Coordinates of N, CA and C in Angstrom, one line a residue:
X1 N 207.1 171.5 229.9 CA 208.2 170.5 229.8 C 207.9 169.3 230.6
X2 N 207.0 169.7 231.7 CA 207.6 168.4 232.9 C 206.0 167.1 232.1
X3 N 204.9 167.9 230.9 CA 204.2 167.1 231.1 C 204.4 166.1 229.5
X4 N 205.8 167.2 228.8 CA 206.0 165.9 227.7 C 206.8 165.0 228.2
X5 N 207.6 165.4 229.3 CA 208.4 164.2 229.9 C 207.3 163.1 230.4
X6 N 206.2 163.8 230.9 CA 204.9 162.3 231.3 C 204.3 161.8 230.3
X7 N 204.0 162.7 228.9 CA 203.8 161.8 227.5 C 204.6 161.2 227.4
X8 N 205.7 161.3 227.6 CA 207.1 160.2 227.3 C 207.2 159.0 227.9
X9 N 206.8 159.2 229.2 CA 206.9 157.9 230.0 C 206.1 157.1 230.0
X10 N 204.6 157.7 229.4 CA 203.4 156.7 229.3 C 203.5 156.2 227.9
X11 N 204.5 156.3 226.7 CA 204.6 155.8 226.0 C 205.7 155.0 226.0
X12 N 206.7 154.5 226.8 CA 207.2 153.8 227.1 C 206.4 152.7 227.9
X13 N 205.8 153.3 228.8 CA 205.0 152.0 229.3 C 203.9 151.7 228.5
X14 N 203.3 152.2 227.4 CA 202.6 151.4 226.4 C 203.2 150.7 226.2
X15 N 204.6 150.5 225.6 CA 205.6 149.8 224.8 C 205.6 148.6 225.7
X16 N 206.0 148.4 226.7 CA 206.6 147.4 227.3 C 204.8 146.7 227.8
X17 N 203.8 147.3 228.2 CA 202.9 146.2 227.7 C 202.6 145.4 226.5
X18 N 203.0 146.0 225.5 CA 202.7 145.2 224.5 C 203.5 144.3 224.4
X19 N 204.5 144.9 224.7 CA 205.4 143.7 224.1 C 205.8 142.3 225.4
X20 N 204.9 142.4 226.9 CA 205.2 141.5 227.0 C 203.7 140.8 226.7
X21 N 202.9 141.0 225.9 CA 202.3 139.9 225.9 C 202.6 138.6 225.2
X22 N 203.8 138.7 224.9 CA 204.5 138.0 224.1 C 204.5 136.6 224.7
X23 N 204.6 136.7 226.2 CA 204.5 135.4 227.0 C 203.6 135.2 227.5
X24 N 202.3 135.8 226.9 CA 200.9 135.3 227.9 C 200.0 134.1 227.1
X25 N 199.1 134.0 227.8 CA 198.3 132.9 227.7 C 197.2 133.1 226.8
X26 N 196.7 132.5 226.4 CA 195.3 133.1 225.0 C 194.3 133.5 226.3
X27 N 193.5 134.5 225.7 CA 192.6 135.2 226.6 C 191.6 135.9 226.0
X28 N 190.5 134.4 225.4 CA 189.4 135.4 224.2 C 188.4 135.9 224.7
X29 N 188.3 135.8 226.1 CA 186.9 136.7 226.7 C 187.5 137.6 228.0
X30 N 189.1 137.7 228.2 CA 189.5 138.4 229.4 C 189.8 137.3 230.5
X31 N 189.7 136.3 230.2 CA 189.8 135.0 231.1 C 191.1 134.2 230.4
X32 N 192.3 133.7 231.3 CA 192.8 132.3 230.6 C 192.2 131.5 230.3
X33 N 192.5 130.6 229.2 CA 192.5 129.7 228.6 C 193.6 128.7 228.3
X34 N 193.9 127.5 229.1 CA 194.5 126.9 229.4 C 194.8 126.3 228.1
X35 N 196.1 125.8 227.9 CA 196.3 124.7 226.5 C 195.6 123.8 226.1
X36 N 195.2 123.0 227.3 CA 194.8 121.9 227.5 C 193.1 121.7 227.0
X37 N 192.6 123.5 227.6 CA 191.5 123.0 227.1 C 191.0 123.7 226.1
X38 N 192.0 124.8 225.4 CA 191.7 125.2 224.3 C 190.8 124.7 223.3
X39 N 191.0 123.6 222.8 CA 190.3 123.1 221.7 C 188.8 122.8 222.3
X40 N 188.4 122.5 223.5 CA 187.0 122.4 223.9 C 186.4 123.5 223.8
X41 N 186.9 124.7 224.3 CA 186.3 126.0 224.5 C 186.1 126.7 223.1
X42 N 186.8 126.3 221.6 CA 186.0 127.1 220.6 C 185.5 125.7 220.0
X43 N 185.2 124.4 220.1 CA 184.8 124.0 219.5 C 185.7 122.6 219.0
X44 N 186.7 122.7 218.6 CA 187.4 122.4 217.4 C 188.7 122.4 218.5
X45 N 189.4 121.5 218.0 CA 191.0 121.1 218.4 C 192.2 121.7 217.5
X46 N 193.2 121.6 218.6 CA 194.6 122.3 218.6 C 194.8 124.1 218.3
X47 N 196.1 124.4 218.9 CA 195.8 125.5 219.6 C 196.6 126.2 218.0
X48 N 197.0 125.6 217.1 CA 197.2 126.3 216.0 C 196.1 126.7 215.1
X49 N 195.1 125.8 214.9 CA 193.6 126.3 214.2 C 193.5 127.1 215.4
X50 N 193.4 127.6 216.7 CA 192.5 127.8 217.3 C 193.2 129.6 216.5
X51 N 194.4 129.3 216.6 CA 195.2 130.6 216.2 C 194.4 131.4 214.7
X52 N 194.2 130.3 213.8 CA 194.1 130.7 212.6 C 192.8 131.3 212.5
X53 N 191.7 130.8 213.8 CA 190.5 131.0 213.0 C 190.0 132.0 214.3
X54 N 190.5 132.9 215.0 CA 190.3 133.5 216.2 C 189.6 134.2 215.5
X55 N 187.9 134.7 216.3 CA 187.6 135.4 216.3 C 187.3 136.9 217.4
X56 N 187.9 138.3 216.7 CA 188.1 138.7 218.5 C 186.9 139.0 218.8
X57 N 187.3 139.5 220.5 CA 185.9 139.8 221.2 C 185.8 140.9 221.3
X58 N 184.5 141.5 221.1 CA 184.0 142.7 220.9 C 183.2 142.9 221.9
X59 N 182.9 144.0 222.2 CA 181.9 144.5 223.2 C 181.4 145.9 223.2
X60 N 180.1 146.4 223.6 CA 179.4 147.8 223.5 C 179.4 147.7 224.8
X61 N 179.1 149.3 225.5 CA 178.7 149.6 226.5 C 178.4 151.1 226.7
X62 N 177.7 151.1 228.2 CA 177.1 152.5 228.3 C 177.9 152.9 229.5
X63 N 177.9 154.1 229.4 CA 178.7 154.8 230.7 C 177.6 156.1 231.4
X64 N 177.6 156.1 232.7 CA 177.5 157.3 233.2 C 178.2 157.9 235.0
X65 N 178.8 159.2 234.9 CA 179.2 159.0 236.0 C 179.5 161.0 236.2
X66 N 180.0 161.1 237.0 CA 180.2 162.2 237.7 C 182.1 162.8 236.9
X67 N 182.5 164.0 237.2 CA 183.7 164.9 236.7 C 184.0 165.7 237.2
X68 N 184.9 165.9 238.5 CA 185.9 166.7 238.7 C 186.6 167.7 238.1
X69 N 186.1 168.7 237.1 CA 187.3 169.4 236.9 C 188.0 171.0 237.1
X70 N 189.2 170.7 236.7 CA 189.8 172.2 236.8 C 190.2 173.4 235.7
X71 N 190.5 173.8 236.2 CA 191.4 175.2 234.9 C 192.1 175.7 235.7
X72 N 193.7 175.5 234.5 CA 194.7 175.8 235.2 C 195.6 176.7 234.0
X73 N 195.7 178.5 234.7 CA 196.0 179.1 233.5 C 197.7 180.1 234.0
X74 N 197.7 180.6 233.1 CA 199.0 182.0 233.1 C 198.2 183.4 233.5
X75 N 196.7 182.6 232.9 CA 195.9 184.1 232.7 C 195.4 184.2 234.6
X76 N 195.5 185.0 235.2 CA 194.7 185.1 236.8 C 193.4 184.8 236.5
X77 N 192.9 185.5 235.6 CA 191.5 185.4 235.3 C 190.7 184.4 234.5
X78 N 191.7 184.0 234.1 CA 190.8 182.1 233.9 C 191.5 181.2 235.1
X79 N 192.4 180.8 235.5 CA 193.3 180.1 236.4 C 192.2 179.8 237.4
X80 N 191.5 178.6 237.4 CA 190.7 178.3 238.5 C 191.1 177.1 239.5
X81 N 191.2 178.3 241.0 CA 191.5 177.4 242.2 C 190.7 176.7 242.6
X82 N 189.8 176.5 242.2 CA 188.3 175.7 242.7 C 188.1 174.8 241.9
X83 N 187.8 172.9 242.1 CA 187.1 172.6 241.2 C 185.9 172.6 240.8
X84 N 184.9 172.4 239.6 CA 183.6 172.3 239.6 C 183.2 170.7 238.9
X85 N 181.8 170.4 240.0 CA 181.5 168.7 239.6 C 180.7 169.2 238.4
X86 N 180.7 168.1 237.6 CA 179.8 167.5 236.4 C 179.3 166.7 236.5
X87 N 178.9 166.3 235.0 CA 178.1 165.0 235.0 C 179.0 164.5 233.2
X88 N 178.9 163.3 233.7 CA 179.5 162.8 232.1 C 178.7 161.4 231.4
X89 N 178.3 161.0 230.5 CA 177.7 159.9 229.9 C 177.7 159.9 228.6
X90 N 177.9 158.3 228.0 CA 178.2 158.2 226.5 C 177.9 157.0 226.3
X91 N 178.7 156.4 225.2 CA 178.7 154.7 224.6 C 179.8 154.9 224.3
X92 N 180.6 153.5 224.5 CA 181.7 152.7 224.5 C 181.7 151.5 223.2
X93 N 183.0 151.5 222.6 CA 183.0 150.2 221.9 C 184.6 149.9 222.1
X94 N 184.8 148.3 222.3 CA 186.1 147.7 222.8 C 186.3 146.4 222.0
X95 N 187.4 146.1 221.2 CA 187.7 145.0 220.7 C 189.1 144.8 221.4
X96 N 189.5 143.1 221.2 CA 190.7 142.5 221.5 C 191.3 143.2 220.5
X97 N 192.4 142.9 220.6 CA 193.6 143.2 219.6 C 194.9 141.9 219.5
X98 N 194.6 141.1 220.1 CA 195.8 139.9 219.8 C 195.1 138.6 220.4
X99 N 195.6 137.8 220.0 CA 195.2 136.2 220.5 C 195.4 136.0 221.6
X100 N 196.9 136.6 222.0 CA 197.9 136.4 223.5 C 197.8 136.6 224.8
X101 N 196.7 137.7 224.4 CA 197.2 138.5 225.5 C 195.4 139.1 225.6
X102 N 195.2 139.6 226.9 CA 193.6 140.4 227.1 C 193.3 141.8 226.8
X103 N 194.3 142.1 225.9 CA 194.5 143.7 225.3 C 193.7 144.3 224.4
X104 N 193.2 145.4 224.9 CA 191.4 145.6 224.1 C 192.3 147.1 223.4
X105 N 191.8 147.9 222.4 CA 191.2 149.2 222.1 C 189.7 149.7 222.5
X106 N 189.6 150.7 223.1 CA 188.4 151.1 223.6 C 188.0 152.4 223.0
X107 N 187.0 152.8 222.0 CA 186.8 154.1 221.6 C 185.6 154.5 222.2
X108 N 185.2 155.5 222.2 CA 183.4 156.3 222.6 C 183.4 157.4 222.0
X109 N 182.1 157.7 222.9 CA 181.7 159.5 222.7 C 181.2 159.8 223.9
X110 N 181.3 161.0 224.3 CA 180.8 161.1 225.6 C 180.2 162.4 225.3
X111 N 179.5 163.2 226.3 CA 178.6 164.3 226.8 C 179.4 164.5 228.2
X112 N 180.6 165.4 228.2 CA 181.1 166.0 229.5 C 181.2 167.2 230.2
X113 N 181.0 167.4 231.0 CA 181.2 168.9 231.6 C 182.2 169.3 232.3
X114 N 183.0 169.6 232.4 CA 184.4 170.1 232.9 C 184.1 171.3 233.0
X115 N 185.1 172.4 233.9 CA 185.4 173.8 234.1 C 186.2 174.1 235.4
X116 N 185.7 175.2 236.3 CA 186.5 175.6 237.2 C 185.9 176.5 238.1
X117 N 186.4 176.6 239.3 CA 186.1 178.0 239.8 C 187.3 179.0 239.9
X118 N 187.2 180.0 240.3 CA 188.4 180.9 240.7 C 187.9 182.3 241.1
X119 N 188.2 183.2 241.9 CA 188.1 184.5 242.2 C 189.2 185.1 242.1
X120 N 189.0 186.6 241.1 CA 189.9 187.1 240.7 C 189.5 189.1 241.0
X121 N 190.4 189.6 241.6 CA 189.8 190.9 242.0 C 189.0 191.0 242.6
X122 N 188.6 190.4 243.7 CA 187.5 189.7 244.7 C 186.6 189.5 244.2
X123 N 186.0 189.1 243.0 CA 184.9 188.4 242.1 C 184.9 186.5 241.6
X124 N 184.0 186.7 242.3 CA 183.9 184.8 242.1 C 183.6 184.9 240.4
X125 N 184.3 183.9 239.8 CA 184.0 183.2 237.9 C 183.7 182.1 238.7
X126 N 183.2 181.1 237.7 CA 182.7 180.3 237.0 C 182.8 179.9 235.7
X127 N 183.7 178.7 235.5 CA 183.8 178.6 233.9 C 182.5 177.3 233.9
X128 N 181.7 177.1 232.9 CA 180.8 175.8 232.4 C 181.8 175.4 231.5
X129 N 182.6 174.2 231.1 CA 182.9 173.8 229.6 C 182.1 172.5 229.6
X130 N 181.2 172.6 228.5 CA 180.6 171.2 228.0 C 181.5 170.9 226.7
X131 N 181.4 169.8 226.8 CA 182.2 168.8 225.5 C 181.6 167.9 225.2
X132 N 181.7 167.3 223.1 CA 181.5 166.2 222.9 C 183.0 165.6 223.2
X133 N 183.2 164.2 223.5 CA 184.3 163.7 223.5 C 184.5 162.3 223.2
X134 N 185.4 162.6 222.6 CA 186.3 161.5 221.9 C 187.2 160.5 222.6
X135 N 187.1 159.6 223.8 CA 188.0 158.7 224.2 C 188.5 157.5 223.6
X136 N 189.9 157.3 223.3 CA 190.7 156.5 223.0 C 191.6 155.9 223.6
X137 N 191.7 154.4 224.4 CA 192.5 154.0 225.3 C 192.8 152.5 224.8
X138 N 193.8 152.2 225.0 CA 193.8 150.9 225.5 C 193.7 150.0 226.8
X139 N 193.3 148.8 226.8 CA 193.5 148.1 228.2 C 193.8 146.4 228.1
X140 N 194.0 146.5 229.3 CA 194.7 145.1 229.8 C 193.9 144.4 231.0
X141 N 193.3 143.6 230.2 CA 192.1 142.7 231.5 C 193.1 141.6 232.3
X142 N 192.9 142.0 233.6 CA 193.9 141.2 234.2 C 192.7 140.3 235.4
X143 N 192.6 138.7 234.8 CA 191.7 138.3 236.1 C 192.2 138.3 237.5
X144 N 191.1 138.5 238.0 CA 191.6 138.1 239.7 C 190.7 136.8 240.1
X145 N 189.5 136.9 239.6 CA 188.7 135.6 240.0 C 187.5 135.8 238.9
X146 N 186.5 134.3 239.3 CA 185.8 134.3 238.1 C 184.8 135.6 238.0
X147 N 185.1 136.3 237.1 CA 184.0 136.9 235.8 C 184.4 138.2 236.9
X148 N 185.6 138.5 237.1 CA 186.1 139.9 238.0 C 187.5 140.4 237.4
X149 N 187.6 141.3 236.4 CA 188.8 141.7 236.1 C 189.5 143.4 236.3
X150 N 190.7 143.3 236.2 CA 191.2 144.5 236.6 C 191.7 145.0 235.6
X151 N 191.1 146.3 235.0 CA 191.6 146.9 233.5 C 192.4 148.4 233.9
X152 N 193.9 147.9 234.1 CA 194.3 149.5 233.8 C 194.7 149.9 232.1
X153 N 194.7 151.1 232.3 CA 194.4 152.2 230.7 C 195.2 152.8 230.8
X154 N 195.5 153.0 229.5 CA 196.1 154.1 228.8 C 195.9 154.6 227.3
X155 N 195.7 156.2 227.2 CA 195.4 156.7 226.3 C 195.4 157.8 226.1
X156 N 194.6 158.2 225.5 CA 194.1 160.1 225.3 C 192.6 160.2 224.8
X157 N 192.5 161.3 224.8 CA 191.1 162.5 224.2 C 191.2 163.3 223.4
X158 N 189.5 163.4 222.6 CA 189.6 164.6 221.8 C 188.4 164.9 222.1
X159 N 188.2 166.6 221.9 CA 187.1 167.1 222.4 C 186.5 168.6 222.1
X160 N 185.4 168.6 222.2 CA 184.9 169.7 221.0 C 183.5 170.5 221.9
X161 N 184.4 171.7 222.6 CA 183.2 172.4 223.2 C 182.2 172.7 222.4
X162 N 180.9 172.6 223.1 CA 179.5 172.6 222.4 C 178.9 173.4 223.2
X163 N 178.9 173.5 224.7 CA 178.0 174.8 225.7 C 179.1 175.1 226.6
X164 N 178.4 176.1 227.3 CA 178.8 176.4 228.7 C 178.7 178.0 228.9
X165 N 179.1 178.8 229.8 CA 179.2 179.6 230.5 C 180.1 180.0 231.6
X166 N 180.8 181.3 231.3 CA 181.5 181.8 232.2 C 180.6 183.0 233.1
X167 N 180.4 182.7 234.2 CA 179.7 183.8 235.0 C 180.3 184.6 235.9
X168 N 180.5 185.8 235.9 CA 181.0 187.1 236.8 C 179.8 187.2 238.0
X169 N 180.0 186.4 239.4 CA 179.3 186.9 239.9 C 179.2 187.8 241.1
X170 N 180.3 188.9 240.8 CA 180.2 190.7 241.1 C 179.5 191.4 240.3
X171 N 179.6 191.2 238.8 CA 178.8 192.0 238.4 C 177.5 191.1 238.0
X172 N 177.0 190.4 238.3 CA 176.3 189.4 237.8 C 175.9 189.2 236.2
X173 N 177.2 188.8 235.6 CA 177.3 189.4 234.4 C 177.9 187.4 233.7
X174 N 177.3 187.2 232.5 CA 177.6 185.9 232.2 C 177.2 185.4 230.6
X175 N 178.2 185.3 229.9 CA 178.5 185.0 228.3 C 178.9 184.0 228.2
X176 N 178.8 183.2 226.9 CA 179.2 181.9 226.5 C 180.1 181.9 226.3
X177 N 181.3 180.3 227.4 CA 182.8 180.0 227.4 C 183.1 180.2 225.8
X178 N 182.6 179.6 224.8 CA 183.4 179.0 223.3 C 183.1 180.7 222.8
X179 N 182.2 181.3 223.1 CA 181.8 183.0 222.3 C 183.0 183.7 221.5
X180 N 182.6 183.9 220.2 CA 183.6 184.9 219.9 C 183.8 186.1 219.8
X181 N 182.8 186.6 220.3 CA 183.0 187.6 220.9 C 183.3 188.2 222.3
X182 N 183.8 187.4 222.6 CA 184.9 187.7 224.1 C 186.3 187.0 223.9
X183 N 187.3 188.3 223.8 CA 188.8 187.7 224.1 C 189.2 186.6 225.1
X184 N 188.5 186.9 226.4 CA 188.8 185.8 227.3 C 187.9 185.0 227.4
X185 N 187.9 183.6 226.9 CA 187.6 183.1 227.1 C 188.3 181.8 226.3
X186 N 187.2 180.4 225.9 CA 187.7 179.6 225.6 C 187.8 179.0 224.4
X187 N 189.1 178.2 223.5 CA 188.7 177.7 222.3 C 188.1 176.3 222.2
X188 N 187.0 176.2 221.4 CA 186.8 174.5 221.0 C 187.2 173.8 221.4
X189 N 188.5 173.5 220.8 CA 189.4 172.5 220.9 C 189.8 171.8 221.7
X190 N 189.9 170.6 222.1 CA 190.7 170.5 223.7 C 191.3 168.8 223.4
X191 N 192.1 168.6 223.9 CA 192.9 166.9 223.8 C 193.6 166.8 224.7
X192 N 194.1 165.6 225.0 CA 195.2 165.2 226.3 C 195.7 163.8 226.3
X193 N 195.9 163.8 227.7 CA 196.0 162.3 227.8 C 194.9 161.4 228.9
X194 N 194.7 160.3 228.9 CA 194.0 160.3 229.9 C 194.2 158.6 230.5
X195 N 194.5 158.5 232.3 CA 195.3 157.2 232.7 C 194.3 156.6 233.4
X196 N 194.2 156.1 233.5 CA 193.1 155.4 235.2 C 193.1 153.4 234.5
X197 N 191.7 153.0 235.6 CA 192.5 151.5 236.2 C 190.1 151.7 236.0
X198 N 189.7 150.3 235.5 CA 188.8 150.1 235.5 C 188.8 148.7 236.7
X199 N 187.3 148.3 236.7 CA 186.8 146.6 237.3 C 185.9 146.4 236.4
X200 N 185.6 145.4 236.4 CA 184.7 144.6 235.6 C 184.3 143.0 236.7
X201 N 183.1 143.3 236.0 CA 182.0 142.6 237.2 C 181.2 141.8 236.4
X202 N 181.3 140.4 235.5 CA 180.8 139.8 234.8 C 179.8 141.0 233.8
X203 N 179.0 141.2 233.7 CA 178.3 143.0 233.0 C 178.6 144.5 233.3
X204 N 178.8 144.1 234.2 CA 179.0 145.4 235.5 C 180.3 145.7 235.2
X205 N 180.4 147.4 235.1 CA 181.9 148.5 235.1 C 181.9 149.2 235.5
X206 N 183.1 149.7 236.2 CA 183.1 151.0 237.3 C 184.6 151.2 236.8
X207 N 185.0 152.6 236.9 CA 186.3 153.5 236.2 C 186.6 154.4 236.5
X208 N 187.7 154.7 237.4 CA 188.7 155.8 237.6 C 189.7 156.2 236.6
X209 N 189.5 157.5 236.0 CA 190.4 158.2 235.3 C 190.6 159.7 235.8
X210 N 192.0 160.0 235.1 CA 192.3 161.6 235.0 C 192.7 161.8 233.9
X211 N 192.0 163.1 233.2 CA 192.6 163.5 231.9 C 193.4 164.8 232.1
X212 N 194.5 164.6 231.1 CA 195.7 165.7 231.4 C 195.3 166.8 230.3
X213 N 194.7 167.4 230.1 CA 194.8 168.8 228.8 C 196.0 169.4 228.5
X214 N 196.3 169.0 227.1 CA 197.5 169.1 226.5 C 197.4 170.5 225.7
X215 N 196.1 170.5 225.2 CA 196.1 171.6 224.1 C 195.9 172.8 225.3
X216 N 195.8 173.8 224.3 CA 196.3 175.2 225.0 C 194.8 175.7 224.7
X217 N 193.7 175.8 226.0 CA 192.5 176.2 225.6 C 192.0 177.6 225.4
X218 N 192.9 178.5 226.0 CA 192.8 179.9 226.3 C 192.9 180.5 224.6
X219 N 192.3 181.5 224.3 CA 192.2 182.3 223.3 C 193.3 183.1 223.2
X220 N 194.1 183.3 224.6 CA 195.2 184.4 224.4 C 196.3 183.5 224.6
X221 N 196.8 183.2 223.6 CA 197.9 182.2 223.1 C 199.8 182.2 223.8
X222 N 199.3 184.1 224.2 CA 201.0 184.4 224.9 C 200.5 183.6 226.7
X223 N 199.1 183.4 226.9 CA 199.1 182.3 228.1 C 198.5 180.8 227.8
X224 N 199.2 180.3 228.6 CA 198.9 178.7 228.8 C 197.6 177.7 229.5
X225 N 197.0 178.0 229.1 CA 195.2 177.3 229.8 C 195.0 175.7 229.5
X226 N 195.4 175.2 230.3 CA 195.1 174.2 230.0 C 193.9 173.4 231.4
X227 N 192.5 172.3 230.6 CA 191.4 171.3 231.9 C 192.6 170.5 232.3
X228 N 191.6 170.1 233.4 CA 192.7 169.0 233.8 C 191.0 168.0 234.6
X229 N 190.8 166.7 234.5 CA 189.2 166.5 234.9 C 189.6 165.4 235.6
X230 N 189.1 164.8 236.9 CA 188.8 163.6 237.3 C 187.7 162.9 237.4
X231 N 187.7 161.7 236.7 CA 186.0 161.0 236.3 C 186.1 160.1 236.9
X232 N 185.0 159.3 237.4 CA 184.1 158.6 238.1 C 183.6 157.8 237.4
X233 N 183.0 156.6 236.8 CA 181.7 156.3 235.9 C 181.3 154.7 236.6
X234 N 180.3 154.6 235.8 CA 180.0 153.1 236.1 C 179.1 152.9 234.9
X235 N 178.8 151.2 234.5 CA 178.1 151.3 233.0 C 178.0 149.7 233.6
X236 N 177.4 149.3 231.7 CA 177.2 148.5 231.5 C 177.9 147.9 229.9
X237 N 178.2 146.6 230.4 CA 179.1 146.2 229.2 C 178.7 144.9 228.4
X238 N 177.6 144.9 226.7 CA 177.0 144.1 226.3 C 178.0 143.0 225.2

């Protein structure tokens, strides 16, 4: 309950950024652009052609960085008190979305590792979850000085276990997380939400995020399993 009340609130604050861009300034590279000098900076005069013939700004980039994460279950025996680090890396693509305002869509793919630790019956587990992943966010370039902006986000994930391993290391005993041939363990599937606050450094990007796991990863459906990851990254943005 308490985490659709947080889907709820972060879609209310989607809402009210959009709609105040209503009073911002044109912003075709993440920078104002003054009235005045509008018509120098695409070429061509007044700020109603400049409206008509906007072209947005797009951008690629590469990410790589480190992942925090957890597992947090009903089951004792997935429910991981421990976090385990990763490693995460992908490509990024970001367009504007309005004339007004510095408001991008940002999609990728990533290569992530997420999981957990936890001891249960005095046996240390280990969950591996590797993921392809799917991020979807929006952001709001906010300058602070030249060619230095502050991008906080909002959005979500999708995500599609591909490796990993759960290891028993009492019995030193260890099968694959997605396997279907083990009740306990994990499904495919995985989605959420996911919040954080980037910089931007003329090329240069660095990004804090946490992703919330919405879907229910656990195979035994009468318990509730859901990742929970904190990421790290830094890239480059062409």
């Amino acid at each position: 309950m308490k985490k659709w009340k947080l889907f709820s609130g972060c879609l209310v604050m989607a809402a009210l950024l959009v709609s105040s861009t209503a009073m911002a300034q044109f912003y075709p590279d993440g920078r104002p652009i003054y009235p005045s000098k509008r018509g120098s900076y695409y070429g061509y005069g007044g700020t109603r052609e400049v409206t008509s013939r906007f072209s947005p700004n797009v951008y690629t980039g590469f990410r790589i960085g480190m992942t925090v994460g957890t597992v947090n279950s009903d089951s004792p025996y997935l429910d991981g008190n421990r976090a385990k680090v990763g490693l995460n890396a992908g490509v990024v693509v970001g367009t504007q979305l309005t004339t007004v305002a510095p408001l991008y869509f940002e999609g990728g793919l990533y290569y992530t590792q997420k999981g957990g630790e936890s001891k249960y019956e005095g046996s240390k587990f280990t969950y591996a979850l590797d993921y392809l992943e799917l991020p979807l966010t929006f952001k709001y370039k906010i300058p602070v000085a030249n060619d230095l902006t502050v991008d906080p986000l909002i959005g979500g994930y999708l995500a599609l276990g591909v490796a990993g391993k759960i290891k028993d290391f009492n019995h030193r005993a260890a099968y694959g997380s997605f396997s279907d041939d083990y009740r306990d363990g994990f499904s495919r599937f995985d989605g959420g939400l996911r919040l954080g606050c980037g910089l931007s450094f003329d090329m240069l990007y660095l990004e804090a995020s946490y992703d919330i796991g919405l879907a229910n990863v656990g195979k035994d459906y009468f318990d509730d399993t859901h990742t929970g990851a904190f990421n790290l990254t830094c890239g480059i943005n062409f």
